[in-house]
Structure formats: structure tokens, C-alpha cells
JSON list of C-alpha atoms in Angstrom, two decimals:
[
{"chain": "K", "resi": 1, "resn": "GLU", "atom": "CA", "xyz": [46.62, -4.22, 114.34]},
{"chain": "K", "resi": 2, "resn": "ARG", "atom": "CA", "xyz": [44.97, -5.47, 110.86]},
{"chain": "K", "resi": 3, "resn": "LYS", "atom": "CA", "xyz": [42.14, -2.84, 109.73]},
{"chain": "K", "resi": 4, "resn": "GLY", "atom": "CA", "xyz": [39.76, -5.39, 107.99]},
{"chain": "K", "resi": 5, "resn": "PRO", "atom": "CA", "xyz": [37.18, -8.49, 107.53]},
{"chain": "K", "resi": 6, "resn": "ILE", "atom": "CA", "xyz": [38.74, -11.11, 109.29]},
{"chain": "K", "resi": 7, "resn": "VAL", "atom": "CA", "xyz": [39.44, -13.38, 106.30]},
{"chain": "K", "resi": 8, "resn": "GLY", "atom": "CA", "xyz": [41.33, -12.00, 103.20]},
{"chain": "K", "resi": 9, "resn": "THR", "atom": "CA", "xyz": [40.37, -11.12, 100.24]},
{"chain": "K", "resi": 10, "resn": "MET", "atom": "CA", "xyz": [43.23, -13.79, 98.71]},
{"chain": "K", "resi": 11, "resn": "GLU", "atom": "CA", "xyz": [41.65, -16.29, 101.07]},
{"chain": "K", "resi": 12, "resn": "ARG", "atom": "CA", "xyz": [37.36, -16.12, 100.50]},
{"chain": "K", "resi": 13, "resn": "LEU", "atom": "CA", "xyz": [38.60, -16.38, 96.39]},
{"chain": "K", "resi": 14, "resn": "GLU", "atom": "CA", "xyz": [41.07, -19.97, 97.71]},
{"chain": "K", "resi": 15, "resn": "GLU", "atom": "CA", "xyz": [38.06, -20.92, 100.14]},
{"chain": "K", "resi": 16, "resn": "GLY", "atom": "CA", "xyz": [34.98, -19.82, 97.39]},
{"chain": "K", "resi": 17, "resn": "PHE", "atom": "CA", "xyz": [36.56, -22.11, 94.52]},
{"chain": "K", "resi": 18, "resn": "ILE", "atom": "CA", "xyz": [34.26, -24.82, 93.91]},
{"chain": "K", "resi": 19, "resn": "GLU", "atom": "CA", "xyz": [35.43, -27.54, 91.56]},
{"chain": "K", "resi": 20, "resn": "ILE", "atom": "CA", "xyz": [32.00, -28.18, 88.70]},
{"chain": "K", "resi": 21, "resn": "GLU", "atom": "CA", "xyz": [32.30, -31.48, 86.69]},
{"chain": "K", "resi": 22, "resn": "LYS", "atom": "CA", "xyz": [30.21, -31.39, 83.47]},
{"chain": "K", "resi": 23, "resn": "ASN", "atom": "CA", "xyz": [30.84, -33.15, 80.23]},
{"chain": "K", "resi": 24, "resn": "ASP", "atom": "CA", "xyz": [30.70, -30.95, 77.12]},
{"chain": "K", "resi": 25, "resn": "PHE", "atom": "CA", "xyz": [28.55, -32.57, 74.26]},
{"chain": "K", "resi": 26, "resn": "PRO", "atom": "CA", "xyz": [30.78, -33.76, 71.90]},
{"chain": "K", "resi": 27, "resn": "HIS", "atom": "CA", "xyz": [28.54, -33.79, 68.65]},
{"chain": "K", "resi": 28, "resn": "ARG", "atom": "CA", "xyz": [28.37, -30.73, 66.66]},
{"chain": "K", "resi": 29, "resn": "SER", "atom": "CA", "xyz": [25.10, -29.52, 66.18]},
{"chain": "K", "resi": 30, "resn": "ALA", "atom": "CA", "xyz": [23.56, -27.36, 62.60]},
{"chain": "K", "resi": 31, "resn": "LEU", "atom": "CA", "xyz": [20.32, -24.97, 62.45]},
{"chain": "K", "resi": 32, "resn": "LEU", "atom": "CA", "xyz": [17.92, -27.30, 60.15]},
{"chain": "K", "resi": 33, "resn": "ALA", "atom": "CA", "xyz": [16.30, -24.54, 58.98]},
{"chain": "K", "resi": 34, "resn": "PRO", "atom": "CA", "xyz": [17.00, -20.18, 59.45]},
{"chain": "K", "resi": 35, "resn": "PRO", "atom": "CA", "xyz": [15.52, -19.18, 63.24]},
{"chain": "K", "resi": 36, "resn": "LEU", "atom": "CA", "xyz": [11.25, -17.67, 62.78]},
{"chain": "K", "resi": 37, "resn": "LEU", "atom": "CA", "xyz": [10.46, -14.80, 64.62]},
{"chain": "K", "resi": 38, "resn": "PHE", "atom": "CA", "xyz": [6.51, -14.92, 65.41]},
{"chain": "K", "resi": 39, "resn": "GLN", "atom": "CA", "xyz": [4.44, -11.58, 66.73]},
{"chain": "K", "resi": 40, "resn": "THR", "atom": "CA", "xyz": [1.35, -11.74, 67.80]},
{"chain": "K", "resi": 41, "resn": "ARG", "atom": "CA", "xyz": [0.08, -7.40, 68.11]},
{"chain": "K", "resi": 42, "resn": "THR", "atom": "CA", "xyz": [-2.54, -5.23, 68.44]},
{"chain": "K", "resi": 43, "resn": "GLU", "atom": "CA", "xyz": [-3.46, -2.72, 66.43]},
{"chain": "K", "resi": 44, "resn": "TYR", "atom": "CA", "xyz": [-3.03, 1.28, 67.87]},
{"chain": "K", "resi": 45, "resn": "SER", "atom": "CA", "xyz": [-5.61, 2.88, 69.02]},
{"chain": "K", "resi": 46, "resn": "SER", "atom": "CA", "xyz": [-6.48, 6.18, 70.90]},
{"chain": "K", "resi": 47, "resn": "ASN", "atom": "CA", "xyz": [-9.03, 4.82, 73.02]},
{"chain": "K", "resi": 48, "resn": "CYS", "atom": "CA", "xyz": [-7.73, 4.08, 76.46]},
{"chain": "K", "resi": 49, "resn": "PRO", "atom": "CA", "xyz": [-8.69, 2.32, 80.14]},
{"chain": "K", "resi": 50, "resn": "PHE", "atom": "CA", "xyz": [-8.37, 5.49, 81.20]},
{"chain": "K", "resi": 51, "resn": "THR", "atom": "CA", "xyz": [-10.63, 8.50, 80.27]},
{"chain": "K", "resi": 52, "resn": "PHE", "atom": "CA", "xyz": [-7.30, 10.75, 81.38]},
{"chain": "K", "resi": 53, "resn": "SER", "atom": "CA", "xyz": [-5.41, 9.02, 78.61]},
{"chain": "K", "resi": 54, "resn": "GLU", "atom": "CA", "xyz": [-7.28, 9.23, 75.81]},
{"chain": "K", "resi": 55, "resn": "GLU", "atom": "CA", "xyz": [-7.23, 12.83, 76.71]},
{"chain": "K", "resi": 56, "resn": "PHE", "atom": "CA", "xyz": [-3.59, 13.08, 77.08]},
{"chain": "K", "resi": 57, "resn": "ILE", "atom": "CA", "xyz": [-2.94, 10.94, 73.15]},
{"chain": "K", "resi": 58, "resn": "LEU", "atom": "CA", "xyz": [-5.88, 13.77, 72.45]},
{"chain": "K", "resi": 59, "resn": "SER", "atom": "CA", "xyz": [-3.28, 16.89, 73.80]},
{"chain": "K", "resi": 60, "resn": "HIS", "atom": "CA", "xyz": [0.03, 15.32, 72.22]},
{"chain": "K", "resi": 61, "resn": "HIS", "atom": "CA", "xyz": [-1.90, 14.51, 68.78]},
{"chain": "K", "resi": 62, "resn": "ASP", "atom": "CA", "xyz": [-2.67, 19.07, 68.99]},
{"chain": "K", "resi": 63, "resn": "ARG", "atom": "CA", "xyz": [0.72, 19.65, 70.48]},
{"chain": "K", "resi": 64, "resn": "THR", "atom": "CA", "xyz": [1.98, 17.25, 66.44]},
{"chain": "K", "resi": 65, "resn": "LYS", "atom": "CA", "xyz": [-0.27, 19.09, 64.26]},
{"chain": "K", "resi": 66, "resn": "ASN", "atom": "CA", "xyz": [0.62, 22.66, 66.27]},
{"chain": "K", "resi": 67, "resn": "THR", "atom": "CA", "xyz": [4.72, 22.50, 66.26]},
{"chain": "K", "resi": 68, "resn": "GLN", "atom": "CA", "xyz": [5.47, 19.27, 63.88]},
{"chain": "K", "resi": 69, "resn": "CYS", "atom": "CA", "xyz": [2.78, 19.63, 61.29]},
{"chain": "K", "resi": 70, "resn": "ALA", "atom": "CA", "xyz": [2.07, 23.40, 61.74]},
{"chain": "K", "resi": 71, "resn": "ASP", "atom": "CA", "xyz": [4.42, 25.28, 58.45]},
{"chain": "K", "resi": 72, "resn": "PRO", "atom": "CA", "xyz": [7.11, 25.14, 57.34]},
{"chain": "K", "resi": 73, "resn": "PHE", "atom": "CA", "xyz": [7.06, 21.17, 58.02]},
{"chain": "K", "resi": 74, "resn": "ASP", "atom": "CA", "xyz": [4.37, 18.81, 57.05]},
{"chain": "K", "resi": 75, "resn": "CYS", "atom": "CA", "xyz": [2.63, 15.81, 57.96]},
{"chain": "K", "resi": 76, "resn": "GLU", "atom": "CA", "xyz": [0.10, 12.86, 56.44]},
{"chain": "K", "resi": 77, "resn": "ASP", "atom": "CA", "xyz": [-3.18, 13.55, 55.88]},
{"chain": "K", "resi": 78, "resn": "ASP", "atom": "CA", "xyz": [-2.75, 9.89, 58.21]},
{"chain": "K", "resi": 79, "resn": "VAL", "atom": "CA", "xyz": [-0.45, 11.23, 61.35]},
{"chain": "K", "resi": 80, "resn": "ILE", "atom": "CA", "xyz": [-2.72, 14.48, 60.97]},
{"chain": "K", "resi": 81, "resn": "GLU", "atom": "CA", "xyz": [-6.61, 12.75, 61.05]},
{"chain": "K", "resi": 82, "resn": "ARG", "atom": "CA", "xyz": [-5.68, 10.31, 63.77]},
{"chain": "K", "resi": 83, "resn": "PRO", "atom": "CA", "xyz": [-4.21, 10.75, 66.52]},
{"chain": "K", "resi": 84, "resn": "GLU", "atom": "CA", "xyz": [-2.49, 6.75, 67.80]},
{"chain": "K", "resi": 85, "resn": "LEU", "atom": "CA", "xyz": [-0.74, 7.46, 65.06]},
{"chain": "K", "resi": 86, "resn": "THR", "atom": "CA", "xyz": [1.62, 10.29, 66.79]},
{"chain": "K", "resi": 87, "resn": "LEU", "atom": "CA", "xyz": [0.89, 7.97, 70.45]},
{"chain": "K", "resi": 88, "resn": "ALA", "atom": "CA", "xyz": [-1.39, 5.19, 71.46]},
{"chain": "K", "resi": 89, "resn": "CYS", "atom": "CA", "xyz": [-3.47, 3.09, 73.76]},
{"chain": "K", "resi": 90, "resn": "PRO", "atom": "CA", "xyz": [-3.02, -0.98, 72.70]},
{"chain": "K", "resi": 91, "resn": "GLY", "atom": "CA", "xyz": [-6.60, -1.94, 70.60]},
{"chain": "K", "resi": 92, "resn": "ARG", "atom": "CA", "xyz": [-7.89, -4.96, 69.36]},
{"chain": "K", "resi": 93, "resn": "THR", "atom": "CA", "xyz": [-5.75, -7.61, 69.04]},
{"chain": "K", "resi": 94, "resn": "LEU", "atom": "CA", "xyz": [-5.20, -8.43, 64.82]},
{"chain": "K", "resi": 95, "resn": "GLU", "atom": "CA", "xyz": [-6.83, -11.58, 63.82]},
{"chain": "K", "resi": 96, "resn": "GLU", "atom": "CA", "xyz": [-6.82, -13.76, 60.90]},
{"chain": "K", "resi": 97, "resn": "GLY", "atom": "CA", "xyz": [-6.33, -11.57, 57.09]},
{"chain": "K", "resi": 98, "resn": "ASP", "atom": "CA", "xyz": [-4.81, -7.84, 59.35]},
{"chain": "K", "resi": 99, "resn": "ARG", "atom": "CA", "xyz": [-1.77, -6.96, 57.43]},
{"chain": "K", "resi": 100, "resn": "ALA", "atom": "CA", "xyz": [1.52, -5.63, 59.82]},
{"chain": "K", "resi": 101, "resn": "PHE", "atom": "CA", "xyz": [4.94, -4.24, 57.67]},
{"chain": "K", "resi": 102, "resn": "GLY", "atom": "CA", "xyz": [3.83, -5.77, 54.43]},
{"chain": "K", "resi": 103, "resn": "LEU", "atom": "CA", "xyz": [2.76, -9.03, 55.67]},
{"chain": "K", "resi": 104, "resn": "GLY", "atom": "CA", "xyz": [-0.10, -11.53, 56.22]},
{"chain": "K", "resi": 105, "resn": "THR", "atom": "CA", "xyz": [-0.74, -13.14, 59.10]},
{"chain": "K", "resi": 106, "resn": "ALA", "atom": "CA", "xyz": [0.63, -17.17, 59.96]},
{"chain": "K", "resi": 107, "resn": "LYS", "atom": "CA", "xyz": [-0.43, -18.95, 62.29]},
{"chain": "K", "resi": 108, "resn": "PHE", "atom": "CA", "xyz": [1.33, -20.24, 65.93]},
{"chain": "K", "resi": 109, "resn": "GLN", "atom": "CA", "xyz": [0.82, -22.06, 68.33]},
{"chain": "K", "resi": 110, "resn": "GLY", "atom": "CA", "xyz": [-2.88, -21.18, 68.32]},
{"chain": "K", "resi": 111, "resn": "ASN", "atom": "CA", "xyz": [-2.80, -17.96, 66.79]},
{"chain": "K", "resi": 112, "resn": "HIS", "atom": "CA", "xyz": [-2.41, -15.70, 64.05]},
{"chain": "K", "resi": 113, "resn": "GLY", "atom": "CA", "xyz": [0.17, -13.39, 64.05]},
{"chain": "K", "resi": 114, "resn": "TYR", "atom": "CA", "xyz": [3.16, -12.53, 62.78]},
{"chain": "K", "resi": 115, "resn": "ALA", "atom": "CA", "xyz": [6.49, -14.13, 60.53]},
{"chain": "K", "resi": 116, "resn": "GLU", "atom": "CA", "xyz": [9.60, -12.61, 59.96]},
{"chain": "K", "resi": 117, "resn": "LEU", "atom": "CA", "xyz": [13.51, -14.67, 59.50]},
{"chain": "K", "resi": 118, "resn": "LEU", "atom": "CA", "xyz": [15.28, -13.49, 62.32]},
{"chain": "K", "resi": 119, "resn": "GLN", "atom": "CA", "xyz": [18.02, -12.81, 60.50]},
{"chain": "K", "resi": 120, "resn": "GLY", "atom": "CA", "xyz": [15.37, -10.45, 57.98]},
{"chain": "K", "resi": 121, "resn": "ILE", "atom": "CA", "xyz": [14.60, -7.90, 61.46]},
{"chain": "K", "resi": 122, "resn": "THR", "atom": "CA", "xyz": [18.19, -8.04, 62.94]},
{"chain": "K", "resi": 123, "resn": "SER", "atom": "CA", "xyz": [20.58, -7.96, 59.61]},
{"chain": "K", "resi": 124, "resn": "ASN", "atom": "CA", "xyz": [18.83, -4.78, 58.11]},
{"chain": "K", "resi": 125, "resn": "PRO", "atom": "CA", "xyz": [18.16, -2.22, 58.65]},
{"chain": "K", "resi": 126, "resn": "PHE", "atom": "CA", "xyz": [14.66, -1.55, 56.86]},
{"chain": "K", "resi": 127, "resn": "LEU", "atom": "CA", "xyz": [12.96, -3.80, 54.43]},
{"chain": "K", "resi": 128, "resn": "PHE", "atom": "CA", "xyz": [11.43, -3.15, 51.58]},
{"chain": "K", "resi": 129, "resn": "ARG", "atom": "CA", "xyz": [7.76, -4.27, 51.48]},
{"chain": "K", "resi": 130, "resn": "GLU", "atom": "CA", "xyz": [5.12, -3.05, 49.44]},
{"chain": "K", "resi": 131, "resn": "GLY", "atom": "CA", "xyz": [6.38, -0.83, 47.91]},
{"chain": "K", "resi": 132, "resn": "THR", "atom": "CA", "xyz": [7.55, 0.79, 51.03]},
{"chain": "K", "resi": 133, "resn": "ILE", "atom": "CA", "xyz": [10.92, 0.74, 53.90]},
{"chain": "K", "resi": 134, "resn": "ILE", "atom": "CA", "xyz": [9.70, -0.60, 57.02]},
{"chain": "K", "resi": 135, "resn": "PRO", "atom": "CA", "xyz": [12.51, 0.55, 60.12]},
{"chain": "K", "resi": 136, "resn": "THR", "atom": "CA", "xyz": [13.25, -2.93, 60.85]},
{"chain": "K", "resi": 137, "resn": "SER", "atom": "CA", "xyz": [13.24, -1.80, 64.49]},
{"chain": "K", "resi": 138, "resn": "ASP", "atom": "CA", "xyz": [9.80, -1.17, 64.31]},
{"chain": "K", "resi": 139, "resn": "PHE", "atom": "CA", "xyz": [8.60, -4.24, 64.08]},
{"chain": "K", "resi": 140, "resn": "ILE", "atom": "CA", "xyz": [8.55, -5.33, 67.63]},
{"chain": "K", "resi": 141, "resn": "ASP", "atom": "CA", "xyz": [7.49, -2.36, 69.46]},
{"chain": "K", "resi": 142, "resn": "ARG", "atom": "CA", "xyz": [4.82, -1.23, 71.92]},
{"chain": "K", "resi": 143, "resn": "MET", "atom": "CA", "xyz": [1.87, -2.64, 69.65]},
{"chain": "K", "resi": 144, "resn": "THR", "atom": "CA", "xyz": [3.86, -6.48, 70.58]},
{"chain": "K", "resi": 145, "resn": "SER", "atom": "CA", "xyz": [2.27, -8.47, 72.79]},
{"chain": "K", "resi": 146, "resn": "THR", "atom": "CA", "xyz": [3.98, -11.56, 72.40]},
{"chain": "K", "resi": 147, "resn": "ALA", "atom": "CA", "xyz": [6.72, -12.42, 70.60]},
{"chain": "K", "resi": 148, "resn": "VAL", "atom": "CA", "xyz": [8.49, -16.77, 70.52]},
{"chain": "K", "resi": 149, "resn": "ILE", "atom": "CA", "xyz": [12.08, -16.74, 68.32]},
{"chain": "K", "resi": 150, "resn": "LEU", "atom": "CA", "xyz": [12.09, -19.94, 67.72]},
{"chain": "K", "resi": 151, "resn": "LEU", "atom": "CA", "xyz": [16.07, -22.35, 66.61]},
{"chain": "K", "resi": 152, "resn": "VAL", "atom": "CA", "xyz": [15.93, -26.27, 65.07]},
{"chain": "K", "resi": 153, "resn": "PHE", "atom": "CA", "xyz": [19.04, -28.20, 65.09]},
{"chain": "K", "resi": 154, "resn": "TYR", "atom": "CA", "xyz": [19.90, -30.91, 64.72]},
{"chain": "K", "resi": 155, "resn": "THR", "atom": "CA", "xyz": [23.21, -33.60, 65.47]},
{"chain": "K", "resi": 156, "resn": "PRO", "atom": "CA", "xyz": [23.90, -36.27, 62.50]},
{"chain": "K", "resi": 157, "resn": "ALA", "atom": "CA", "xyz": [26.17, -37.92, 65.18]},
{"chain": "K", "resi": 158, "resn": "SER", "atom": "CA", "xyz": [23.52, -38.57, 67.79]},
{"chain": "K", "resi": 159, "resn": "GLY", "atom": "CA", "xyz": [20.55, -38.49, 65.33]},
{"chain": "K", "resi": 160, "resn": "VAL", "atom": "CA", "xyz": [18.55, -35.97, 68.37]},
{"chain": "K", "resi": 161, "resn": "THR", "atom": "CA", "xyz": [16.70, -32.57, 66.97]},
{"chain": "K", "resi": 162, "resn": "SER", "atom": "CA", "xyz": [16.00, -30.09, 68.81]},
{"chain": "K", "resi": 163, "resn": "VAL", "atom": "CA", "xyz": [13.75, -27.13, 69.15]},
{"chain": "K", "resi": 164, "resn": "MET", "atom": "CA", "xyz": [14.12, -23.61, 71.40]},
{"chain": "K", "resi": 165, "resn": "LYS", "atom": "CA", "xyz": [11.95, -21.48, 72.45]},
{"chain": "K", "resi": 166, "resn": "VAL", "atom": "CA", "xyz": [11.92, -17.81, 73.13]},
{"chain": "K", "resi": 167, "resn": "GLU", "atom": "CA", "xyz": [9.27, -16.76, 74.15]},
{"chain": "K", "resi": 168, "resn": "GLY", "atom": "CA", "xyz": [8.32, -12.96, 75.28]},
{"chain": "K", "resi": 169, "resn": "SER", "atom": "CA", "xyz": [5.01, -11.91, 76.50]},
{"chain": "K", "resi": 170, "resn": "PHE", "atom": "CA", "xyz": [4.53, -7.89, 76.72]},
{"chain": "K", "resi": 171, "resn": "GLU", "atom": "CA", "xyz": [1.22, -7.50, 77.39]},
{"chain": "K", "resi": 172, "resn": "GLY", "atom": "CA", "xyz": [0.93, -6.63, 81.64]},
{"chain": "K", "resi": 173, "resn": "ASN", "atom": "CA", "xyz": [1.30, -3.15, 82.80]},
{"chain": "K", "resi": 174, "resn": "GLY", "atom": "CA", "xyz": [4.89, -3.49, 82.74]},
{"chain": "K", "resi": 175, "resn": "VAL", "atom": "CA", "xyz": [5.16, -6.77, 83.80]},
{"chain": "K", "resi": 176, "resn": "TYR", "atom": "CA", "xyz": [6.78, -8.69, 81.10]},
{"chain": "K", "resi": 177, "resn": "GLU", "atom": "CA", "xyz": [7.53, -12.28, 80.98]},
{"chain": "K", "resi": 178, "resn": "VAL", "atom": "CA", "xyz": [10.40, -14.45, 79.16]},
{"chain": "K", "resi": 179, "resn": "ASP", "atom": "CA", "xyz": [10.42, -17.73, 79.10]},
{"chain": "K", "resi": 180, "resn": "VAL", "atom": "CA", "xyz": [13.72, -21.05, 77.19]},
{"chain": "K", "resi": 181, "resn": "SER", "atom": "CA", "xyz": [12.47, -23.72, 76.79]},
{"chain": "K", "resi": 182, "resn": "LEU", "atom": "CA", "xyz": [15.35, -26.98, 74.86]},
{"chain": "K", "resi": 183, "resn": "ASP", "atom": "CA", "xyz": [13.09, -29.84, 73.57]},
{"chain": "K", "resi": 184, "resn": "HIS", "atom": "CA", "xyz": [14.76, -32.98, 72.29]},
{"chain": "K", "resi": 185, "resn": "PHE", "atom": "CA", "xyz": [13.55, -35.25, 69.83]},
{"chain": "K", "resi": 186, "resn": "GLN", "atom": "CA", "xyz": [15.75, -38.50, 70.03]},
{"chain": "K", "resi": 187, "resn": "ILE", "atom": "CA", "xyz": [15.09, -40.45, 65.69]},
{"chain": "K", "resi": 188, "resn": "LEU", "atom": "CA", "xyz": [14.33, -44.58, 66.58]},
{"chain": "K", "resi": 189, "resn": "GLU", "atom": "CA", "xyz": [15.07, -46.54, 63.65]},
{"chain": "K", "resi": 190, "resn": "ALA", "atom": "CA", "xyz": [15.57, -50.01, 62.56]},
{"chain": "K", "resi": 191, "resn": "GLN", "atom": "CA", "xyz": [16.28, -51.66, 66.65]},
{"chain": "K", "resi": 192, "resn": "GLN", "atom": "CA", "xyz": [14.99, -48.86, 69.06]},
{"chain": "K", "resi": 193, "resn": "LEU", "atom": "CA", "xyz": [12.07, -48.59, 67.19]},
{"chain": "K", "resi": 194, "resn": "ARG", "atom": "CA", "xyz": [11.20, -51.68, 66.88]},
{"chain": "K", "resi": 195, "resn": "SER", "atom": "CA", "xyz": [11.83, -52.21, 70.94]},
{"chain": "K", "resi": 196, "resn": "PHE", "atom": "CA", "xyz": [10.01, -49.35, 70.99]},
{"chain": "K", "resi": 197, "resn": "LEU", "atom": "CA", "xyz": [6.70, -50.84, 69.59]}
]
């Protein structure tokens, strides 16, 4: 007597296929501009929503000073004086005029934040800004509140501009949201424009 499922694997696989008709988009698209990465940030802070967290940050900072910053090692003065540089909670939202990663703020969708070419972050381990070498892996970190990747395409054969946005929100307590949108804009010329008007 045969053991196992009533319907064998091969039979299940043959029955499980569903034919899908799809029409490939035959036209080529090109990027109109390099993809951008925009983020909003908070500053590092040793002030936390929980007293225990604040005490923990101070305790961690003391251990760092007494081990990693003690002889024969050395730390920069900022690290010794500012506990939030070793471990931190999110502080106030960075606003217009604040600087991060050697960048001034830019405004996008009503928010002040920091814009960078996506390729600069993904293709290089470091960037050199304002006399400082900055690891690109630090661009998105625990102080990032939101991040948006923006790509703009154009398809000449159909006269369509497409805007793709990948938006991430990292403001919740371990609950992160990512949304993707793709909007298309058709060019109206000549007869199409007259008909529209």
C-alpha cells in the first residue's frame, strides 16, 4: 500500500500551474536624472522617554570611557564629553539650517532633510565632505526618521514620464513602513492637447 499524500507531487505540480497572459511593455525607458535618496533625521540625544534608558546610556558611556578611551587608547573629546555619541535615543527633528554628513538641508514634500545621489551612497564606501571622510553606511542609521528613493523615467516612444517613489518610515517603535508608488504622466501635444482643452 502506498504511503504519503493522496495526490502525488508530480500530479499536484501539473495541476497547480495557472496560465497567466501578460503583455510586456515593448518600449524602452531611460532615467531622466540620477536616482535621489532623501531622508529626514533626528539628532542624537541622551534624553530618552524612559529613565532606565537614560541611566543605561550614561552607564554605557562610563564603561566606554573607562575601557575603550582609557590608556593606552584614546578617544576624541566629543566622545568623552557627549554620552549620546556612543549610544543614543532620537532627539529633536533636524530642521532647516542643520547640517548632517556635510550636507545642508533641502526641502522635499514639505519636509526639511538631506538629499544625496543614490549612486554616491551605494557605490562608494566613503565620501569626503568638509575635510572629513564619512562612511556611506552611516547615511541611513538609527536617527533616520524617513527615507525616500526617487527615480524619474521617460519613455520616448509613448511620451510617458514615470515617477517611482520608494518611501520608508522608521519613526515607530520597531514598526517600519515601506510604500512603493509608480505614477505615469502622458505628454499631450498637438491634437491630443487640443482635444483635452
